[in-house]
């Protein structure tokens, strides 16, 4: 690993990694598409006027509720000792009258994962607030740009991750990796400039300031 330029390099890419990557790609794109569809839906309000459902904070609330479901899954994994990546459960050796089950003789018992202290859950509130704020800003940006541009601009997260990985975590990136990050910067600049200056206004007479606000909100929030 040291020869590969860092502790996180050199681990092969197998079928499981490819499947996870494809699932993340499909899920992320689907999430952006459904968010844009929701923002473009129209309904008649109480005043009789047809308006778009432009409620970005509603989607932020939906994400928060969805993330809270992870707490119940975490509790279920611990309670029922469900095999799950990142969790270690102590093996229960069934012994009757001094005899052990076949296959358990001589096997060292795995250490159970230490319990998470209560203060750790409260400490996680800090990154959670950043994530909520970033999601709200992303939804505000999605109001003013097409979903294709929005999805490509979110690739700026690769740039921030590379910088933090190299300079903060001291996990040095190799030269060809920086070449990829550089091309990512070029593509994001081109896409962002195109979105900001190729639109003379929205479909309903939306001013240029609001249209240009979309890329400006979509890129910085990826630093979260």
XYZ file of C-alpha atoms in Angstrom:
224
model
C 0.000 0.000 0.000
C 2.809 2.414 0.759
C 4.200 1.852 -2.708
C 0.868 2.686 -4.212
C 0.948 6.132 -2.687
C -1.287 5.794 0.328
C -3.151 3.467 2.593
C -6.303 3.793 0.546
C -4.718 2.863 -2.803
C -4.036 -0.459 -4.393
C -7.124 -2.336 -3.194
C -8.529 -4.096 -6.234
C -11.872 -3.400 -7.853
C -13.970 -6.550 -7.828
C -17.531 -7.382 -8.765
C -18.906 -6.115 -5.450
C -17.247 -2.725 -5.915
C -18.580 -2.437 -9.458
C -22.115 -3.285 -8.316
C -21.961 -0.746 -5.480
C -20.681 1.920 -7.895
C -23.475 1.244 -10.389
C -26.123 1.247 -7.684
C -24.820 4.553 -6.315
C -24.797 6.027 -9.822
C -28.367 4.960 -10.540
C -29.642 5.964 -7.098
C -27.960 9.392 -7.182
C -29.257 10.175 -10.662
C -32.728 8.939 -9.765
C -32.749 11.080 -6.629
C -31.872 14.207 -8.619
C -34.485 13.427 -11.286
C -37.295 12.845 -8.810
C -36.330 16.008 -6.898
C -36.574 18.069 -10.086
C -39.878 16.433 -11.022
C -41.263 17.312 -7.598
C -40.117 20.925 -7.905
C -41.765 21.213 -11.346
C -45.120 19.767 -10.275
C -47.995 22.218 -10.419
C -51.114 22.399 -8.275
C -53.912 24.852 -7.632
C -53.470 26.698 -4.359
C -56.056 27.887 -1.871
C -56.266 31.187 -3.744
C -57.175 29.403 -6.971
C -53.858 30.188 -8.646
C -51.834 27.348 -10.184
C -48.317 27.335 -8.803
C -45.273 25.083 -8.901
C -44.370 23.061 -5.819
C -41.167 25.003 -5.238
C -40.577 23.884 -1.660
C -36.876 22.951 -1.339
C -37.054 22.740 2.450
C -39.773 20.102 2.169
C -37.329 17.838 0.345
C -34.710 18.593 2.993
C -37.187 17.458 5.639
C -37.863 14.299 3.639
C -34.129 13.529 3.533
C -33.890 14.074 7.284
C -36.753 11.674 7.975
C -35.217 9.103 5.631
C -31.824 9.355 7.329
C -33.441 8.866 10.743
C -34.456 5.393 9.578
C -30.770 4.462 9.766
C -30.994 4.661 13.569
C -33.616 1.902 13.637
C -31.548 -0.222 11.244
C -28.478 0.329 13.438
C -30.433 -0.769 16.521
C -31.776 -3.853 14.714
C -28.291 -4.891 13.550
C -26.981 -4.681 17.111
C -30.003 -6.338 18.741
C -30.302 -9.291 16.350
C -26.566 -9.485 15.494
C -27.226 -9.214 11.774
C -24.059 -9.633 9.678
C -23.327 -6.196 8.272
C -20.139 -4.451 7.065
C -18.498 -2.454 9.854
C -20.115 -4.434 12.680
C -18.499 -7.152 14.786
C -20.660 -9.451 16.850
C -19.299 -11.807 19.510
C -19.851 -15.464 18.616
C -22.006 -17.275 21.114
C -20.446 -20.675 21.783
C -23.087 -23.153 22.839
C -21.675 -25.491 25.448
C -23.625 -28.300 27.072
C -22.102 -30.488 29.786
C -18.640 -29.230 28.936
C -18.892 -30.061 25.233
C -18.607 -27.510 22.442
C -20.320 -27.665 19.094
C -18.408 -29.165 16.160
C -16.217 -26.547 14.509
C -16.072 -24.341 17.596
C -13.221 -26.174 19.292
C -10.034 -24.173 19.188
C -11.658 -21.221 17.396
C -10.813 -17.889 19.028
C -13.841 -15.843 19.952
C -14.101 -12.558 18.086
C -14.145 -9.448 20.171
C -17.507 -7.742 20.131
C -17.637 -4.213 18.796
C -17.536 -1.755 21.725
C -20.796 0.015 22.433
C -21.127 3.546 21.090
C -21.350 6.110 23.915
C -24.362 8.405 24.052
C -22.254 11.525 23.552
C -21.153 10.208 20.171
C -24.718 10.393 18.882
C -24.942 14.036 19.958
C -21.560 14.752 18.374
C -22.922 13.493 15.067
C -25.408 16.388 15.163
C -22.638 18.696 13.896
C -21.992 16.960 10.532
C -25.728 16.276 10.266
C -26.466 19.999 10.402
C -23.903 20.629 7.681
C -25.512 17.914 5.573
C -28.991 19.393 6.086
C -27.767 22.875 5.135
C -25.983 21.501 2.058
C -29.099 19.603 0.961
C -31.253 22.716 1.352
C -28.817 24.763 -0.747
C -28.675 21.999 -3.364
C -32.444 22.044 -3.673
C -32.395 25.839 -3.993
C -29.848 25.514 -6.781
C -31.887 22.813 -8.491
C -34.760 25.282 -8.746
C -32.809 27.362 -11.264
C -30.815 24.812 -13.322
C -31.573 21.725 -15.353
C -31.100 18.426 -13.572
C -28.377 17.344 -16.025
C -26.268 20.412 -15.206
C -26.988 20.046 -11.509
C -25.852 16.419 -11.538
C -22.584 17.251 -13.300
C -21.845 20.185 -10.996
C -22.116 17.891 -8.014
C -19.032 16.155 -9.335
C -17.104 18.962 -7.642
C -17.206 16.773 -4.531
C -14.372 14.780 -6.123
C -12.185 17.887 -6.069
C -12.823 18.667 -2.412
C -12.316 15.038 -1.391
C -9.003 14.873 -3.259
C -7.733 18.071 -1.608
C -8.738 16.977 1.889
C -7.394 13.461 1.353
C -4.009 14.748 0.182
C -3.414 17.706 2.495
C -5.476 16.924 5.611
C -5.395 13.113 5.869
C -1.864 13.023 4.420
C -2.891 10.196 2.068
C -0.865 11.318 -0.925
C -2.439 11.052 -4.350
C -0.456 9.872 -7.341
C 0.230 12.090 -10.341
C -2.327 10.477 -12.634
C -4.973 11.021 -9.956
C -4.271 14.760 -9.972
C -4.620 14.694 -13.756
C -8.124 13.277 -13.296
C -8.948 15.920 -10.694
C -7.676 18.619 -13.064
C -9.933 17.431 -15.869
C -12.783 17.389 -13.368
C -12.100 21.054 -12.589
C -12.080 21.956 -16.276
C -15.362 20.143 -16.951
C -17.121 21.712 -13.963
C -15.961 25.205 -14.957
C -17.199 24.693 -18.516
C -20.558 23.302 -17.418
C -21.024 26.018 -14.789
C -20.143 28.849 -17.152
C -22.471 27.433 -19.782
C -25.334 27.302 -17.302
C -24.699 30.829 -16.051
C -24.267 32.668 -19.344
C -26.236 30.723 -21.957
C -29.627 31.490 -20.434
C -31.239 34.839 -21.055
C -33.889 34.177 -18.475
C -36.198 31.472 -17.213
C -39.268 30.192 -18.973
C -41.509 32.484 -16.930
C -39.317 35.531 -17.278
C -37.013 34.544 -14.492
C -34.198 37.074 -14.218
C -30.597 36.219 -14.965
C -29.583 36.631 -11.330
C -31.759 33.737 -10.204
C -30.680 31.566 -13.109
C -27.013 32.134 -12.293
C -27.666 31.395 -8.638
C -28.157 27.697 -9.416
C -24.536 26.809 -10.232
C -23.266 29.109 -7.491
C -25.268 27.133 -4.916
C -24.660 23.663 -6.339
C -20.832 23.710 -6.338
C -19.764 25.105 -2.903
C -22.097 22.861 -0.916
C -20.154 19.779 -2.069
C -17.428 20.843 0.360
C -19.610 19.428 3.138
